[in-house]
PDB file of C-alpha atoms in Angstrom:
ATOM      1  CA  UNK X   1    -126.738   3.273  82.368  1.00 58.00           C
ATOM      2  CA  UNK X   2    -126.341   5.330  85.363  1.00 91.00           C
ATOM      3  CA  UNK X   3    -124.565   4.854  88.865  1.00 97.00           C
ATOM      4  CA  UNK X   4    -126.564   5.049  91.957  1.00 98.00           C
ATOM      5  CA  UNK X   5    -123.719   7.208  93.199  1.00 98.00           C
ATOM      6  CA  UNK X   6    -123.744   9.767  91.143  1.00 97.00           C
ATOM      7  CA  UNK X   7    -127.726   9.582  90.989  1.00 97.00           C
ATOM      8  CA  UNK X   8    -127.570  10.403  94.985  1.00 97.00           C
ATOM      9  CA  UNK X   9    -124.579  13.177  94.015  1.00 97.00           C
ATOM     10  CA  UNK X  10    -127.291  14.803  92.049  1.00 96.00           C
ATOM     11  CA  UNK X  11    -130.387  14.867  94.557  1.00 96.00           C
ATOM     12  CA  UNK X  12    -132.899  12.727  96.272  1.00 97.00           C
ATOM     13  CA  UNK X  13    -134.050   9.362  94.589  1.00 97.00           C
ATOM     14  CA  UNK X  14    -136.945   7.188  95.075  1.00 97.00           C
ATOM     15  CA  UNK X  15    -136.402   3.886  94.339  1.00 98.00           C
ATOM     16  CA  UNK X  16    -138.423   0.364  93.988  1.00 98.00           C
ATOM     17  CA  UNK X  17    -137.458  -3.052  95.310  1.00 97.00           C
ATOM     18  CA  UNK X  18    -138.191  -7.008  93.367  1.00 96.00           C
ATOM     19  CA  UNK X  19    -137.813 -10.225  93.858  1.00 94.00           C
ATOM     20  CA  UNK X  20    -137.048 -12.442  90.996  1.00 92.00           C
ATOM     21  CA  UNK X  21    -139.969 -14.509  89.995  1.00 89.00           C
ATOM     22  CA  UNK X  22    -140.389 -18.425  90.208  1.00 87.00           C
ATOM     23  CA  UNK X  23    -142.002 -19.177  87.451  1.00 84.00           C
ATOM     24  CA  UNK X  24    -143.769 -18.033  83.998  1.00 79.00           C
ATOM     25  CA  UNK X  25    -146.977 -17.066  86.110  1.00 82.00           C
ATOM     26  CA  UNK X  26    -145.336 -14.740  88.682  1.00 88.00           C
ATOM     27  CA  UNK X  27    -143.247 -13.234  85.726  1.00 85.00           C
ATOM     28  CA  UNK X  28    -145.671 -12.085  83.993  1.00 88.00           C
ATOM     29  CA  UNK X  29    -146.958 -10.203  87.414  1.00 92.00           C
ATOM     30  CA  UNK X  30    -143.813  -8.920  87.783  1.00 93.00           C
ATOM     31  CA  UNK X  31    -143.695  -7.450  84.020  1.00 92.00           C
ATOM     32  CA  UNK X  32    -147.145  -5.930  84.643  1.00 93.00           C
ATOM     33  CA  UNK X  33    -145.909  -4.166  88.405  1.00 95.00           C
ATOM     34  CA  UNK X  34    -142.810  -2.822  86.428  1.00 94.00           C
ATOM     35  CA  UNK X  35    -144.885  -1.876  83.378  1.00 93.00           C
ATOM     36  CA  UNK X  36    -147.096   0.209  86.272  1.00 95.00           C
ATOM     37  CA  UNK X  37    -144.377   1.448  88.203  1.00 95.00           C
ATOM     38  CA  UNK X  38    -142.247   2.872  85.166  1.00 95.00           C
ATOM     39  CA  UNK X  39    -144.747   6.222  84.838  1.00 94.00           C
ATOM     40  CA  UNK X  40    -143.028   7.567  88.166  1.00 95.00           C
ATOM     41  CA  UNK X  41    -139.916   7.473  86.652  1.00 94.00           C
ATOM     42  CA  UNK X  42    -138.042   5.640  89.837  1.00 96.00           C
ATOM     43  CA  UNK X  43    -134.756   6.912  89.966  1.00 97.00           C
ATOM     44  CA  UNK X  44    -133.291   2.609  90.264  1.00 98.00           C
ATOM     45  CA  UNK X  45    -134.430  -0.536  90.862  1.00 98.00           C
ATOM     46  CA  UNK X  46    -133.349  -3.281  92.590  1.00 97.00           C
ATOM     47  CA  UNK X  47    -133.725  -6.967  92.126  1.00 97.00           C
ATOM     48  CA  UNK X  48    -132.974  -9.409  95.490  1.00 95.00           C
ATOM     49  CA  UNK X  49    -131.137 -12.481  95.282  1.00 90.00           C
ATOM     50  CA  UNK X  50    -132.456 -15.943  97.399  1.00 78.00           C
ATOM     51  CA  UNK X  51    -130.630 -17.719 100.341  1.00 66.00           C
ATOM     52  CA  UNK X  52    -126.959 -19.015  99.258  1.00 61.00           C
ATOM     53  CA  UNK X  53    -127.297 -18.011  95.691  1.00 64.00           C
ATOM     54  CA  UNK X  54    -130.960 -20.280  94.870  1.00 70.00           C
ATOM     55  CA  UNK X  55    -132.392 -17.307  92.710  1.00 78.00           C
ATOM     56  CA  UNK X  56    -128.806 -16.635  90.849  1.00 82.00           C
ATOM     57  CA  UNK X  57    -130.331 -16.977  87.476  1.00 89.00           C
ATOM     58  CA  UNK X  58    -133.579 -15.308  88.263  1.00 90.00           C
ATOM     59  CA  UNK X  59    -132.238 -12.397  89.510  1.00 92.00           C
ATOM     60  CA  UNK X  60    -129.511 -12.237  86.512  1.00 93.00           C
ATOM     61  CA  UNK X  61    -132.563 -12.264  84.167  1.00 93.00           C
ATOM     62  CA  UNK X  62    -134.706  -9.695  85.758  1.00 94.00           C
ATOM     63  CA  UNK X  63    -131.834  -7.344  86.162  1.00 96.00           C
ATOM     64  CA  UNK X  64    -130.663  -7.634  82.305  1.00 95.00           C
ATOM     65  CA  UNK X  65    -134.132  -7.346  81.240  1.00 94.00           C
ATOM     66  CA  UNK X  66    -135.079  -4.171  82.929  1.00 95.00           C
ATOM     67  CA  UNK X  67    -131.145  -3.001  81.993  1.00 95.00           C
ATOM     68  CA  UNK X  68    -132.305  -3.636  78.183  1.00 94.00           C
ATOM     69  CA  UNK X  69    -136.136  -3.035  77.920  1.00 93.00           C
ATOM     70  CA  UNK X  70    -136.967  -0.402  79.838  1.00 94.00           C
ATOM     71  CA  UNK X  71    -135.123   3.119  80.656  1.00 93.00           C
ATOM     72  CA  UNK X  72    -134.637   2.127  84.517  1.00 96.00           C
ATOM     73  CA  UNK X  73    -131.393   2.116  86.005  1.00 97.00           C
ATOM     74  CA  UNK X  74    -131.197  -1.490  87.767  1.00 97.00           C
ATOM     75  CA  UNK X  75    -129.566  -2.908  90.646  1.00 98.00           C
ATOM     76  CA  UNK X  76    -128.158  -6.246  91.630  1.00 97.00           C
ATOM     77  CA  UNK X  77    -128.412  -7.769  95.103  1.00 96.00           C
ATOM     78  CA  UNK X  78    -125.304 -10.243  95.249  1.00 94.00           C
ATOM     79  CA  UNK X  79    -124.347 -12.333  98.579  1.00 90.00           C
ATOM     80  CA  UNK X  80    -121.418 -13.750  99.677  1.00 85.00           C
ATOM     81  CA  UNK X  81    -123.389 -17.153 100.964  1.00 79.00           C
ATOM     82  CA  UNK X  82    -122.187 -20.241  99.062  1.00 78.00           C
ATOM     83  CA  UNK X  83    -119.625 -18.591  96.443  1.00 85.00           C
ATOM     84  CA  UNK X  84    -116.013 -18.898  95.812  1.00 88.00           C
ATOM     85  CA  UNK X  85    -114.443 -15.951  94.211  1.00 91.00           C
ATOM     86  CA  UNK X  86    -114.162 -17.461  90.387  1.00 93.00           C
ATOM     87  CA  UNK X  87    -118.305 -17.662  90.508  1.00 91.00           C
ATOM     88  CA  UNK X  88    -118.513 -14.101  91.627  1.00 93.00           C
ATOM     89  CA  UNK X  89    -115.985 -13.218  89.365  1.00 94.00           C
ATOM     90  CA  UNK X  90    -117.841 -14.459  86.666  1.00 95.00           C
ATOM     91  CA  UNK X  91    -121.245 -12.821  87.435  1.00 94.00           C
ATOM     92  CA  UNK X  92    -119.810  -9.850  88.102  1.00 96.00           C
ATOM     93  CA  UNK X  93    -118.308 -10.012  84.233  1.00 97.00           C
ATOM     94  CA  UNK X  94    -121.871 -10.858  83.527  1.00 96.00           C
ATOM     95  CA  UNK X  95    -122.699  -8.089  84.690  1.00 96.00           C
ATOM     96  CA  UNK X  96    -120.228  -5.582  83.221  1.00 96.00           C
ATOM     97  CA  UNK X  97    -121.117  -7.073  79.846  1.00 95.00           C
ATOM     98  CA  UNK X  98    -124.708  -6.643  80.432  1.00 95.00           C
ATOM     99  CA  UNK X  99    -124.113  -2.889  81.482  1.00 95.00           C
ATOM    100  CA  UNK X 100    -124.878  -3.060  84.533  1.00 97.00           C
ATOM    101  CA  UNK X 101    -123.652  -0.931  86.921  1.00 97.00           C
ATOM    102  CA  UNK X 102    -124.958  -0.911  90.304  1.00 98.00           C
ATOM    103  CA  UNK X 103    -124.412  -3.833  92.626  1.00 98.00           C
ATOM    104  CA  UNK X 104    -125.830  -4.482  96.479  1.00 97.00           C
ATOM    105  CA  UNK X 105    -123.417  -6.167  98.166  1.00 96.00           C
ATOM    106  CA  UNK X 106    -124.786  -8.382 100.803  1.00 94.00           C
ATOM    107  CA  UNK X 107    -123.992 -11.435 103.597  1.00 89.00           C
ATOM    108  CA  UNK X 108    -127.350 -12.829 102.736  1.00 79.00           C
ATOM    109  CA  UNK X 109    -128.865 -15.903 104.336  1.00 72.00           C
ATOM    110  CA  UNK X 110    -127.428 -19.490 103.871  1.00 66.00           C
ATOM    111  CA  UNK X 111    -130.462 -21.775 102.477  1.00 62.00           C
ATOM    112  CA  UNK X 112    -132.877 -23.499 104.321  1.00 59.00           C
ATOM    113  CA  UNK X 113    -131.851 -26.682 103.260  1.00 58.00           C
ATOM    114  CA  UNK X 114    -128.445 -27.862 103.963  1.00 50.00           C
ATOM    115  CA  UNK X 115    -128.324 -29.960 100.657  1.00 51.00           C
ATOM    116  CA  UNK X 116    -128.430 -26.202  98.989  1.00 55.00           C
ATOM    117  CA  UNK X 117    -125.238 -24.977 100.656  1.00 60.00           C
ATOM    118  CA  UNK X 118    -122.291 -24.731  98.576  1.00 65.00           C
ATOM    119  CA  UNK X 119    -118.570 -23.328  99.572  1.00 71.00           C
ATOM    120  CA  UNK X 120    -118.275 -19.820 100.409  1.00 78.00           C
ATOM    121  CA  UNK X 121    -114.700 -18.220 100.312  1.00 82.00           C
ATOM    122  CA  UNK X 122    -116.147 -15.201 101.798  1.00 85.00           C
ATOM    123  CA  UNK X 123    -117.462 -14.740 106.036  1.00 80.00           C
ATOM    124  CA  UNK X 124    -119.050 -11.681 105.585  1.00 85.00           C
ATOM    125  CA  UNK X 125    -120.564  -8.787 103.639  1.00 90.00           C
ATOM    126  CA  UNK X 126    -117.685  -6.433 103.798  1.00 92.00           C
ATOM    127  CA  UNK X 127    -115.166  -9.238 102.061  1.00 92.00           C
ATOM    128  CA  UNK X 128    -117.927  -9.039  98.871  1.00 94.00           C
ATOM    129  CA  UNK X 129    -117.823  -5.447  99.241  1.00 96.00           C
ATOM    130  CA  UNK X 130    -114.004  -5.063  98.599  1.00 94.00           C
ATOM    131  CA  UNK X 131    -114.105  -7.809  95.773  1.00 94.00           C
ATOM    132  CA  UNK X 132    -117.042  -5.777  94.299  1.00 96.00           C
ATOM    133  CA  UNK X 133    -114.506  -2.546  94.941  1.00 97.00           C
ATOM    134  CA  UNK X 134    -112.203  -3.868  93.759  1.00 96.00           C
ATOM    135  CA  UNK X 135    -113.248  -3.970  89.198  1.00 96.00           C
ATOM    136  CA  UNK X 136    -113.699  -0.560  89.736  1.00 96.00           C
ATOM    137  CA  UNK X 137    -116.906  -1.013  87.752  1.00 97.00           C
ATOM    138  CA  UNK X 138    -119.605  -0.835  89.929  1.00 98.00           C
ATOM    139  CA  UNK X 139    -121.597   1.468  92.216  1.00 98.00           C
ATOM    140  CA  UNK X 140    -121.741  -0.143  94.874  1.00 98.00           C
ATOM    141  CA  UNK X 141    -124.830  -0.436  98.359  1.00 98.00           C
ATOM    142  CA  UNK X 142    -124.991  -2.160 101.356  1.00 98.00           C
ATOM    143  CA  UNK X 143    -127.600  -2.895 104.069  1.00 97.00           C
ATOM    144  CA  UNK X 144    -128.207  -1.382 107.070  1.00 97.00           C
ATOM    145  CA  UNK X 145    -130.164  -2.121 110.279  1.00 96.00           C
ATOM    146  CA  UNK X 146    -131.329   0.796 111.684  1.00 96.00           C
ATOM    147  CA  UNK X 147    -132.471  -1.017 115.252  1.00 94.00           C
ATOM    148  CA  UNK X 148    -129.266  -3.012 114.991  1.00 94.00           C
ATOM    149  CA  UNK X 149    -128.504  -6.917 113.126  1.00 90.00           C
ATOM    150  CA  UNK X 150    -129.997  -9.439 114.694  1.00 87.00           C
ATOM    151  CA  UNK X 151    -126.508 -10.971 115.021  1.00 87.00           C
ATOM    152  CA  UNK X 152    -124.552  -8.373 116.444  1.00 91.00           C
ATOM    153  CA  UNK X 153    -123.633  -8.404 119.807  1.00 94.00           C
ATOM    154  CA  UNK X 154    -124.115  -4.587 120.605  1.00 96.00           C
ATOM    155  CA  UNK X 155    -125.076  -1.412 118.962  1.00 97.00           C
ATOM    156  CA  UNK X 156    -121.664   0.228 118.898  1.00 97.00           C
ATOM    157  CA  UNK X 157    -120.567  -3.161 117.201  1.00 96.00           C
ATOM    158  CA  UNK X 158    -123.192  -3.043 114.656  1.00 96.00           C
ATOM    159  CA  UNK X 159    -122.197   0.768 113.291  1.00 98.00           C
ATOM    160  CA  UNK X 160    -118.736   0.096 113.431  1.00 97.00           C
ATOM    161  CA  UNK X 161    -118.896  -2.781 111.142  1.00 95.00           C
ATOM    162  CA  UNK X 162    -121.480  -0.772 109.335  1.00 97.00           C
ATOM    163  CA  UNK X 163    -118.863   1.979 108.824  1.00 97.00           C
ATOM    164  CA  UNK X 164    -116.372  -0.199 107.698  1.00 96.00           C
ATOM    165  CA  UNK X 165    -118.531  -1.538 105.281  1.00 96.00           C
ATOM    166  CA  UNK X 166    -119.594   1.847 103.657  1.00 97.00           C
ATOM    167  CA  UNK X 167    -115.613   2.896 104.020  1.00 96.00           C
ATOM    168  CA  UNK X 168    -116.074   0.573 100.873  1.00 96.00           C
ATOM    169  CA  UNK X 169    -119.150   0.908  99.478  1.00 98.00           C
ATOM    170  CA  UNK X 170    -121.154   4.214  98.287  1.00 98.00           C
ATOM    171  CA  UNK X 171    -124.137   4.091 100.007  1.00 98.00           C
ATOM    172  CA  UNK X 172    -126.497   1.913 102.032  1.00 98.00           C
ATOM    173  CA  UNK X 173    -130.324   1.176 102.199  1.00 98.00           C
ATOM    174  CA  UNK X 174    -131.841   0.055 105.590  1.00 98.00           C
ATOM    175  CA  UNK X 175    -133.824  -2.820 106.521  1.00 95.00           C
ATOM    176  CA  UNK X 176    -138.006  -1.558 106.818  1.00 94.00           C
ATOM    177  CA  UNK X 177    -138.504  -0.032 110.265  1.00 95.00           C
ATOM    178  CA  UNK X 178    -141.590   2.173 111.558  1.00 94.00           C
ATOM    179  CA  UNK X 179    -140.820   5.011 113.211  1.00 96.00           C
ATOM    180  CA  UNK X 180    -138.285   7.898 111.691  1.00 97.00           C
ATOM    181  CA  UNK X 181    -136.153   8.120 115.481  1.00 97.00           C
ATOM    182  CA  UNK X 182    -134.558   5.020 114.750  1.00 97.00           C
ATOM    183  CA  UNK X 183    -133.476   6.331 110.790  1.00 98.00           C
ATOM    184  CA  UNK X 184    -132.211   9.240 112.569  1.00 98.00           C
ATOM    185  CA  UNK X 185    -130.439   8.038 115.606  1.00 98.00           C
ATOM    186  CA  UNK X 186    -128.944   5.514 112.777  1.00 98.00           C
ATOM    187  CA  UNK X 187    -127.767   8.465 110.697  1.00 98.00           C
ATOM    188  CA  UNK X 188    -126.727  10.378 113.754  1.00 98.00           C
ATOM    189  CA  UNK X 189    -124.480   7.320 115.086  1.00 98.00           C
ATOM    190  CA  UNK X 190    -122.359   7.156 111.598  1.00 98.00           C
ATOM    191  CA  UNK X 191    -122.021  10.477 111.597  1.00 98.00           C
ATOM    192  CA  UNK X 192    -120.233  10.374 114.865  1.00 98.00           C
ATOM    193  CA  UNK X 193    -117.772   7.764 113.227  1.00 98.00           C
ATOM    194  CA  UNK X 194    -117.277  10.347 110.820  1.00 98.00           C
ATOM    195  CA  UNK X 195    -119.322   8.705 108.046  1.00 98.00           C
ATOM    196  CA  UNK X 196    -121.392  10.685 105.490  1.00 97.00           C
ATOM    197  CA  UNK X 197    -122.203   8.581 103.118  1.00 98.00           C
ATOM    198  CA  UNK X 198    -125.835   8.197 101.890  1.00 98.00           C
ATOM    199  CA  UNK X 199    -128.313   6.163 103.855  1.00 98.00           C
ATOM    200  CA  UNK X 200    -131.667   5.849 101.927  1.00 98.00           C
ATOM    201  CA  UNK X 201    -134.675   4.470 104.450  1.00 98.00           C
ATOM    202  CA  UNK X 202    -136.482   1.143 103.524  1.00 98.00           C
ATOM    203  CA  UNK X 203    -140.074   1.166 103.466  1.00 97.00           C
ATOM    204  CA  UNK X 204    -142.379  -1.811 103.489  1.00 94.00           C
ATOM    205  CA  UNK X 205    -146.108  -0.546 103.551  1.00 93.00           C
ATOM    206  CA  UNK X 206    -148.473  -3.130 105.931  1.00 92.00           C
ATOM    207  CA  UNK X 207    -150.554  -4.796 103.753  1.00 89.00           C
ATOM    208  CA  UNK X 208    -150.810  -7.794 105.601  1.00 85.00           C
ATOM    209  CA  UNK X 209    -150.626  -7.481 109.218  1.00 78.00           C
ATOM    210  CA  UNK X 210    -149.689 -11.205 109.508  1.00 82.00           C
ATOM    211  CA  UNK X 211    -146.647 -11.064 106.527  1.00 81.00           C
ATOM    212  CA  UNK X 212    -145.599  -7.655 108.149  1.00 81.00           C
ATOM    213  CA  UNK X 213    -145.176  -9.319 111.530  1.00 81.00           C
ATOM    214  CA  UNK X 214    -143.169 -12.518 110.229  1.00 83.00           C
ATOM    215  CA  UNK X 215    -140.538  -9.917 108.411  1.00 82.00           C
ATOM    216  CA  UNK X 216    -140.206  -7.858 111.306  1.00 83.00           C
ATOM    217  CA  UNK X 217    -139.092 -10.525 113.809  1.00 80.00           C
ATOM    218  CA  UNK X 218    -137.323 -11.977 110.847  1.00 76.00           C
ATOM    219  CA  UNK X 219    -135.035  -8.660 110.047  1.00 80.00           C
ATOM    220  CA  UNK X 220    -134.940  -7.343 113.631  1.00 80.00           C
ATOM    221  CA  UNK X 221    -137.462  -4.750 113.242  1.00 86.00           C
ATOM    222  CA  UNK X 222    -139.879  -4.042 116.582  1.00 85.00           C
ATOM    223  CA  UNK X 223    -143.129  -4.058 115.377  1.00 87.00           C
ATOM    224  CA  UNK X 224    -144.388  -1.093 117.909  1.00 90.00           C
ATOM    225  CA  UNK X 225    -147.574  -1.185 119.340  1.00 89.00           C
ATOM    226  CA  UNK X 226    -149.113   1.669 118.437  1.00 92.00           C
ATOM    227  CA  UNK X 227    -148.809   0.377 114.773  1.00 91.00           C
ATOM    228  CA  UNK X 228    -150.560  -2.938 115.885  1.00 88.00           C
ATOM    229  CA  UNK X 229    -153.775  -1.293 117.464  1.00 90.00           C
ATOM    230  CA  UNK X 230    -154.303   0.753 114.593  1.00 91.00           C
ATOM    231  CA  UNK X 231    -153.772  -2.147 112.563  1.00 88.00           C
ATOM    232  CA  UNK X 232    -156.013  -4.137 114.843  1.00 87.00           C
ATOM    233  CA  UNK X 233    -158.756  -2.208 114.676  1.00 91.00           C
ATOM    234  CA  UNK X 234    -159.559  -3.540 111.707  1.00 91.00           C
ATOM    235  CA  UNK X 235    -160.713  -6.893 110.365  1.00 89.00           C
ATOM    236  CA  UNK X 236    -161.389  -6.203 106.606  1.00 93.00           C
ATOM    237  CA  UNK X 237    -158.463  -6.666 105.018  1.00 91.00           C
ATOM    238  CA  UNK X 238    -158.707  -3.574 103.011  1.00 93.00           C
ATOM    239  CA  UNK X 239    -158.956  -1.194 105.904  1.00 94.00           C
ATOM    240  CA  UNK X 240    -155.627  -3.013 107.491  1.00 92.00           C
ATOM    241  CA  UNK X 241    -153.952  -2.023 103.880  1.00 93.00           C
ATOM    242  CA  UNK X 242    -155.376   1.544 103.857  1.00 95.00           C
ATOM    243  CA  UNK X 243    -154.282   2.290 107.397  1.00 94.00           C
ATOM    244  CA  UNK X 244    -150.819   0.218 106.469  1.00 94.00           C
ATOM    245  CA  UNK X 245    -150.465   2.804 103.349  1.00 96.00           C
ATOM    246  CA  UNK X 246    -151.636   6.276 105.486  1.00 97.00           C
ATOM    247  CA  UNK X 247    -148.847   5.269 108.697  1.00 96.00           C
ATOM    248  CA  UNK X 248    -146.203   4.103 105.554  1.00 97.00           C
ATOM    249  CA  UNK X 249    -147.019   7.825 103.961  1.00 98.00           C
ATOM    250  CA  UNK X 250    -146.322   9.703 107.195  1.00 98.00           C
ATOM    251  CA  UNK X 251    -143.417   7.890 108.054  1.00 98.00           C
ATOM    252  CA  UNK X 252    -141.613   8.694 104.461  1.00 98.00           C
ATOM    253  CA  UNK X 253    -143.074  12.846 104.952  1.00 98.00           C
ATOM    254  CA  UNK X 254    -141.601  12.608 108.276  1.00 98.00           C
ATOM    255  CA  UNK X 255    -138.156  11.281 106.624  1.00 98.00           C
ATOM    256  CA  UNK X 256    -137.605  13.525 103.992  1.00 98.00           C
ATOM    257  CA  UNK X 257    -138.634  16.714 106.309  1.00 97.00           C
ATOM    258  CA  UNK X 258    -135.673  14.683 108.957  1.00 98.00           C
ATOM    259  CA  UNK X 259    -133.153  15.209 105.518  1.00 98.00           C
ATOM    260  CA  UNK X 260    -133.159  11.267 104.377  1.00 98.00           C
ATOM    261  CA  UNK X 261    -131.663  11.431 100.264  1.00 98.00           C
ATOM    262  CA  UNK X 262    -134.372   9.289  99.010  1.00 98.00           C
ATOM    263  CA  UNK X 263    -136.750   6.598  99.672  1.00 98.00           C
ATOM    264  CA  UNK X 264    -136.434   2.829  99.269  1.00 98.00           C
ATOM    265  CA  UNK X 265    -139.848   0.857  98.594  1.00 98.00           C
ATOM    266  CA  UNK X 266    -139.957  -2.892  99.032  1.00 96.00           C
ATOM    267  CA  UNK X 267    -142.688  -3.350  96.566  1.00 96.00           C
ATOM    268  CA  UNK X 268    -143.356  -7.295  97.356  1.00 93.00           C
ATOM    269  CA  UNK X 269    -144.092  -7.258  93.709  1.00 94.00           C
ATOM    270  CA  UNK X 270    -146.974  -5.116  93.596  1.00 93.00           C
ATOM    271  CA  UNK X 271    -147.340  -1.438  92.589  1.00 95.00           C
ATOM    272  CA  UNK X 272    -150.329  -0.407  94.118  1.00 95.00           C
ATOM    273  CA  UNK X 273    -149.296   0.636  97.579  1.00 95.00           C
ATOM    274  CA  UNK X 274    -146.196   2.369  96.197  1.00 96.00           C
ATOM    275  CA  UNK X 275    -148.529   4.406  93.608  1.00 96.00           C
ATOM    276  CA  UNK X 276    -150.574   5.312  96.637  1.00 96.00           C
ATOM    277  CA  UNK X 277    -147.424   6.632  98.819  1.00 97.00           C
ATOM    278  CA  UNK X 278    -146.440   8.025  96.286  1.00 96.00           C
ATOM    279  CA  UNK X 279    -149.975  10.177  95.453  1.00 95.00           C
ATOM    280  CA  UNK X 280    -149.928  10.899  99.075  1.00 96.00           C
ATOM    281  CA  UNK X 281    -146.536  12.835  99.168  1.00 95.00           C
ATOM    282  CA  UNK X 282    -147.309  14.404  95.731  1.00 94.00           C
ATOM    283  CA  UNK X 283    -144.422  12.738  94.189  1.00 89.00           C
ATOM    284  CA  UNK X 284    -146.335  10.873  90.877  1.00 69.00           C
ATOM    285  CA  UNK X 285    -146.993  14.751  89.949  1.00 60.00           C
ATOM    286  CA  UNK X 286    -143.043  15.927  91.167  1.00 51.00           C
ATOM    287  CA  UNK X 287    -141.454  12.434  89.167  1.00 53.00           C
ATOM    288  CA  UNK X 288    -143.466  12.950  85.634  1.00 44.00           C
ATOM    289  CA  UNK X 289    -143.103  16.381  85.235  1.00 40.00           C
TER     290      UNK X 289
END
């Protein structure tokens, strides 16, 4: 197994983001978008985890079946919603035993219903991060909002606590966002606090102009408009995906020209748009070779 650390210590990485599946149906898709995905030789992968803990066991599964049955390195999203430190303690073991390496570290979201919500002895994401930190056995990421968390009160608050956090942790992957001024005025405003560490860009291709809009105003993101009217100008839903896969293209040339170490892809599942990005930027050819 290999450390996303020492993966970004040796050059750029392009990496591929899962949920865990809900049922025998889904994982079977999932197997097949892996199975397609595996060719481009993605540098890690990372599995998410649901509100307060719902997908624990799904996510366990995913991430110890791509650790053993295929040759990706795998991540593990972990939150600090609805644990006490013995539970975390004990996937984290999980984890070690399984080989697994790599850990996000994240506050996540407390679930929808409140009959869901179990004790959490941690308030935020940076009190995972140093009990991740602490086993010394992990590689360990954290998220960032490049147009600034929904729930902080101010910018300068939002990339202090986002340097703390990666004071900690060895790199962080941002929430999706559209245009490459925000990644770099992100980039630009750690650097000012005197932090370095890696920040790989999130991507999320439109392929569904309604889905696309629900995330952004979910994570924060401004949907701009001149991404809606060229969505918009479109009503088959396979010229909205086209266009969504030609702006998602640009904006990942435009990052790695503006220096970003890699590139995150939130897959939804499916390979196709990623393939696509990826045949755009010339990157299948660079990744198999």
């Amino acid at each position: 197994m290999t450390r996303v650390a020492d993966l970004l210590g040796a050059g750029r990485t392009f990496s591929f983001e899962f949920f865990p599946p809900k049922d025998d149906a889904t994982q079977l898709s999932l197997g097949r978008t892996i199975a397609e995905l595996e060719p481009l030789q993605p540098s890690f992968v990372s599995v998410t985890y649901g509100a307060g803990g719902t997908t624990r066991e799904r996510t366990r599964n995913v991430v110890n079946w791509v650790a053993k049955e295929t040759a990706i390195t795998p991540m593990a999203h972990l939150t600090c919603q609805g644990h006490v430190r013995t539970e975390i303690a004990d996937i984290l073991d999980g984890y070690q035993a399984a080989g697994v390496e790599n850990i996000m570290a994240l506050g996540g979201d407390p679930p929808a219903d409140l009959a869901d919500r179990g004790p959490s002895d941690y308030r935020y994401a940076s009190d995972l991060v140093a009990e991740v930190a602490a086993t010394g056995a992990f590689s360990i990421g954290v998220a960032a909002h490049p147009e600034v968390h929904p729930a902080s009160p101010d910018r300068a608050a939002d990339r202090r606590h986002l340097a703390a956090k990666l004071a900690a942790a060895d790199f962080a992957v941002t929430q999706f966002f559209f245009e490459v001024r925000h990644y770099v005025d992100l980039v630009n405003e750690l650097a000012d606090l005197d932090v370095t560490k890696p920040v790989l860009p999130g991507i999320m291709p439109i392929t569904n102009a309604k889905q696309i809009a629900r995330m952004a105003r979910l994570s924060g993101a401004e949907l701009p408009a001149w991404v809606v009217e060229a969505v918009e100008r479109y009503d088959d839903p396979a010229d909205v995906r086209r266009v969504g896969v030609e702006l998602a293209s640009k904006l990942c040339s435009d990052l790695l020209e503006a220096g970003a170490p890699g590139l995150h892809f939130y897959t939804m599942n499916r390979s196709t748009a990623t393939r696509e990005i990826y045949a755009n930027l010339g990157l299948a050819s660079l990744r198999v070779s």
